[in-house]
Amino acid sequence: MATPYHLLLLLLLLLVPLASSSADREVLLALKEAVTNDPAAVLSAWSSSSSSDHCHWRGVTCHPSSSAVAAIDLPAASLSGALPALLPPRLLRLDLSLNNFSGPVPAAFLASPTLRALNLSSNRLSGPLTFPPSNSSPPCPALAHLRLAANFLVGQIPAALAQCRALRVLDLSRNVLEGALPRALGRLAALRVLDVSRNSLTDRIPQELAGCRDLAVLVLTDPASPGDQPEFNAFLGLLPPEVATIPTLQVLWAPRANLDGRLPSYRNSSCSLRAVNLGQNYIAGPVPPWLGECGDLTFLDLSSNSLEGSMPAQLNIGCMKYLNVSRNSLSGPFLSSMDSVCSSRLIDDDVLVYHYYQGLVGNALIGNPFGSMLGDITRAAVHDFSNNGFAGALPSIDLHLGENYSYGLLLNSNAFNGTLSGGFFGFCKGASGIAVNLSSNQLSGSLDMVSTCTALQAFEAAENKFSGSISHSIGDLHLLRSLILSGNNLTGEIAGRFANLAALEVLMLDHNRLSGSIPPSFSELAQLSVFDVSFNNLSGDIPYLRHSADCTFFVGNPLLSSCLGPNASVPLSPSNNRQKWTQRLGRHMTRSKILMVIVAAAATAIVSFILAIVLFFVYERRKRAKIVSFRRKAVVTFADAPPELNFDNLIRATSNFSIQNLIGTGGFGATYKAELAPGYLVAVKRLAMGRFQGLQQFDAEIATLGRIRHRNLVTLIGYHIGASDTFLIYNYLSGGNLESFIHEMGSKRVSWAEVYTIATDVAQALAFLHCACTPRIIHRDIKPSNILLDEDLNAYLSDFGLARLIEVTQTHATTDVAGTFGYVAPEYATTCRVSDKSDVYSFGVVLLELMSGKRSLDPSFSQFGDGFTIVTWGRMLMQEDRTSEFFSPGLWDTAPKYRLTEMLKIAASCTSESLAIRPSMRQVAARLKQLRNEQ
Ligand SMILES: *[C@@H]1O[C@H](CO)[C@@H](O)[C@H](O)[C@H]1NC(C)=O
Ligand SMILES: *[C@@H]1O[C@H](CO)[C@@H](O)[C@H](O)[C@H]1NC(C)=O
Ligand SMILES: *[C@@H]1O[C@H](CO)[C@@H](O)[C@H](O)[C@H]1NC(C)=O
Ligand SMILES: *[C@@H]1O[C@H](CO)[C@@H](O)[C@H](O)[C@H]1NC(C)=O
Ligand SMILES: *[C@@H]1O[C@H](CO)[C@@H](O)[C@H](O)[C@H]1NC(C)=O
Ligand SMILES: *[C@@H]1O[C@H](CO)[C@@H](O)[C@H](O)[C@H]1NC(C)=O
């Protein structure tokens, strides 16, 4: 029976939470208010009507037996809008990842006294990451998980993050953050995961990071997955030894991070490393033996560095799923520890680490050259020792990975001599698939042992000295899909038992000394699509083949009856014929065919989860295609563009990019002049681009370029991006470019004042790009044709930022040197390492041209032999005290000689081969400025 006392109690129980939770409710409604677009009506039930209990709203979790909100989880809900300024007072977790929120990360989020997990990854958040002004209480006392990946955050990583002492996970990857990694982060003693990959970070990696005594995952760069945002982090110097040897570190990921120096030669502490990726850096010295003590190490990528010496014998190769040391200068015979037993410790303790390990390692395995031939990557291992100087006998590698794994071994392009013994194929036992590449070594003897490896799917041994005949028993390799033995010394006949190889897709036996006829049973090989027997001594008829119809695969066999493929009916003109032969000799075409075939074959064997990944990419591509078509015909403009600037007008005014309007061509595309209204001229640069990779990234990059303004930079007014065409719109400059100006110096006198103005203008523009603008920009292609002039001969630098733009948005961004021969700094040309000092070099070359009226590779230098440029010429004249001969004749007669000589000295220091001697652009600009007042 309800007494009045009971009723009162009931009332109190109802009212207390209601009163204390009204603030929570208000904050939730403010969040709903801030959402401008909710296409899936996720927040439809979030209503101010008093009858609705906010603890039951979608995504809301309240503290037990209270109405205070404990968590808001609305990931992947398609929400757009800004983030609200306030959070519920007792909120522990906020997950708004995978939405479309824009604007800044509210400072209040980072100041919440209760928040433990904040996940705003994969939104469109922008601006710098700011903390509330620090007062007495430290911000973010409880914050353990901070994920802000895949947004558009700019500026530096704030050192104030170090005040969030509880941080365990800090994921800032895939933003536009720049500057150095703050030293203060080393104070985060609880940090387990730090991911700063795919930003624009620079500078040295602070050794203070070693203060994170619990760090398990450190991801500094990650250029891996295609179709995603590319990597621009480029650090300076070496990976500090203290950081590389943090005892708790399990995943160390810094491929293509611009690191140099050496790896620490010893370590003081035990090693927990499981996955190390330092591939594609500039690391020199030996592979440190202590890696052999890392018993859990299963992934090691040190490829494409400058490592030398031998492989440490202690390294437990047989236990490693992925080992890549290709493209180094490693040498010596090859020892692998024999009696190794793999540690069976799994990553059980830490879901977080496991997640990173799987993600990063999985990507690398999927990307291996054997592709999906290796099947399920969780049961695959790949070891790549190719492109080194390993010599002596072939190694014998025993794998300890259990049964039914597949294995790829690349030993190609080394100096292995010796023969192929049965011991080499020890790893075949118990394997379900094997792919081996031994091409381009000095191996000799017979190939008989190959047929003992019954799991063999691909075997390459081209360009060796193998001799003897191809054993009949090769017909027992039922899994064999690809066999490449080109360029050996093989003799005898092609066995009829090849026809047993039902899976065979690629068979290349060209450039050997095989004789006899091609067995007619080859027509039974249904999968065979590349069959190359060119340049042997074969005779008889070419059997009917199901796929191969390319007659170039049969040339060079004088006794073979003529080929009747579809190509045979086309009469070859002599030049056509020669072209084909050249192609054959270059063996370029066949290689790419093999690749096609392997890719095709991959599709059939793909396991279901790889399929899922493919589907995902297809979906992504569709999505991108949709965005592109959606944008067709739109011109995006930055501030102050008149209405005449639109797509139709541009097409009309350039007469649909007609040659009459062409005013220049360059590495990034052709430029057209367009008069949009009487007297209103623009220059339209039509970008020579391939397939798009990241539209969002393109927008972000181009918006950055659009913001950059300087007196001596051409102004980017707008851009258009469409399915077939992408172009940039600049202000038009009527004075042509510096290339023509220099060219005309022979016939027209130029004055010191003109030369001086152009030189200082360009120097200031470059100094600005290097030092004063954000992000800092390295031009990478300074040359006279990229310097434009107006009527008064003021100079303007163009094409800045395009090297990066192209790289960011193209699927096949080249990592090649972007510059132009004759202007590229020697260290850039040889190492592809770009720095602001490479621009300084190119500027020096332009300065030399401007003073002499000669081109960098002037025809008059040919008398001095190859490789002689304006730089060598200038140096030679200076050494021989014939400086006056350097200058354009009119100039030397009229200009102040002291200043002219000083300017030559500046140019000489800019073009010094030593980076240390080369001044910075800021110093150059300052020195040129001084010159105005001297004598
Ligand atoms: C995402 O938000 C932006 C505004 O920031 C808006 O223009 C765009 O349409 C939104 N996209 C989606 C898919 O809602
Ligand atoms: C967001 O981050 C939190 C904390 O790291 C995590 O628990 C949650 O799963 C993440 N959300 C998504 C959608 O991944
Ligand atoms: C190893 O320990 C010594 C002395 O304790 C120290 O000086 C050195 O820096 C440590 N090396 C590394 C790589 O941590
Ligand atoms: C090894 O690394 C190089 C790049 O450094 C890459 O081209 C190659 O495909 C890698 N090998 C394997 C087996 O993944
Ligand atoms: C391999 O080369 C080494 C030195 O380059 C030589 O001593 C050795 O005899 C060679 N072995 C064979 C089998 O040719
Ligand atoms: C090929 O083998 C023959 C013997 O069968 C030998 O005389 C010849 O020198 C070898 N050629 C090469 C290039 O090794």
mmCIF file of C-alpha atoms and ligand atoms in Angstrom, residues 75 93 95 97-98 117-119 145 147 169 352, ligand 2:
data_model
loop_
_atom_site.group_PDB
_atom_site.id
_atom_site.type_symbol
_atom_site.label_atom_id
_atom_site.label_comp_id
_atom_site.label_asym_id
_atom_site.label_seq_id
_atom_site.Cartn_x
_atom_site.Cartn_y
_atom_site.Cartn_z
ATOM 1 C CA PRO A 75 29.873 7.065 -35.729
ATOM 2 C CA ARG A 93 33.142 9.151 -24.375
ATOM 3 C CA ASP A 95 32.494 9.134 -30.844
ATOM 4 C CA SER A 97 33.926 9.527 -36.218
ATOM 5 C CA LEU A 98 33.140 8.867 -39.880
ATOM 6 C CA ALA A 117 37.770 8.998 -25.250
ATOM 7 C CA LEU A 118 37.296 11.487 -28.038
ATOM 8 C CA ASN A 119 36.996 10.111 -31.531
ATOM 9 C CA HIS A 145 42.065 8.141 -26.349
ATOM 10 C CA ARG A 147 41.600 10.194 -32.375
ATOM 11 C CA VAL A 169 46.265 6.665 -27.844
ATOM 12 C CA LEU A 352 45.211 -1.877 -29.877
HETATM 13 C C1 LIG B 2 36.697 5.804 -31.797
HETATM 14 O O1 LIG B 2 37.746 5.757 -30.846
HETATM 15 C C2 LIG B 2 37.423 5.011 -29.679
HETATM 16 C C3 LIG B 2 38.570 5.172 -28.742
HETATM 17 O O2 LIG B 2 39.791 4.827 -29.329
HETATM 18 C C4 LIG B 2 37.164 3.561 -30.059
HETATM 19 O O3 LIG B 2 36.815 2.824 -28.940
HETATM 20 C C5 LIG B 2 36.050 3.518 -31.080
HETATM 21 O O4 LIG B 2 35.882 2.204 -31.530
HETATM 22 C C6 LIG B 2 36.381 4.404 -32.259
HETATM 23 N N1 LIG B 2 35.257 4.426 -33.158
HETATM 24 C C7 LIG B 2 35.295 3.865 -34.355
HETATM 25 C C8 LIG B 2 34.073 3.985 -35.184
HETATM 26 O O5 LIG B 2 36.262 3.260 -34.746
#
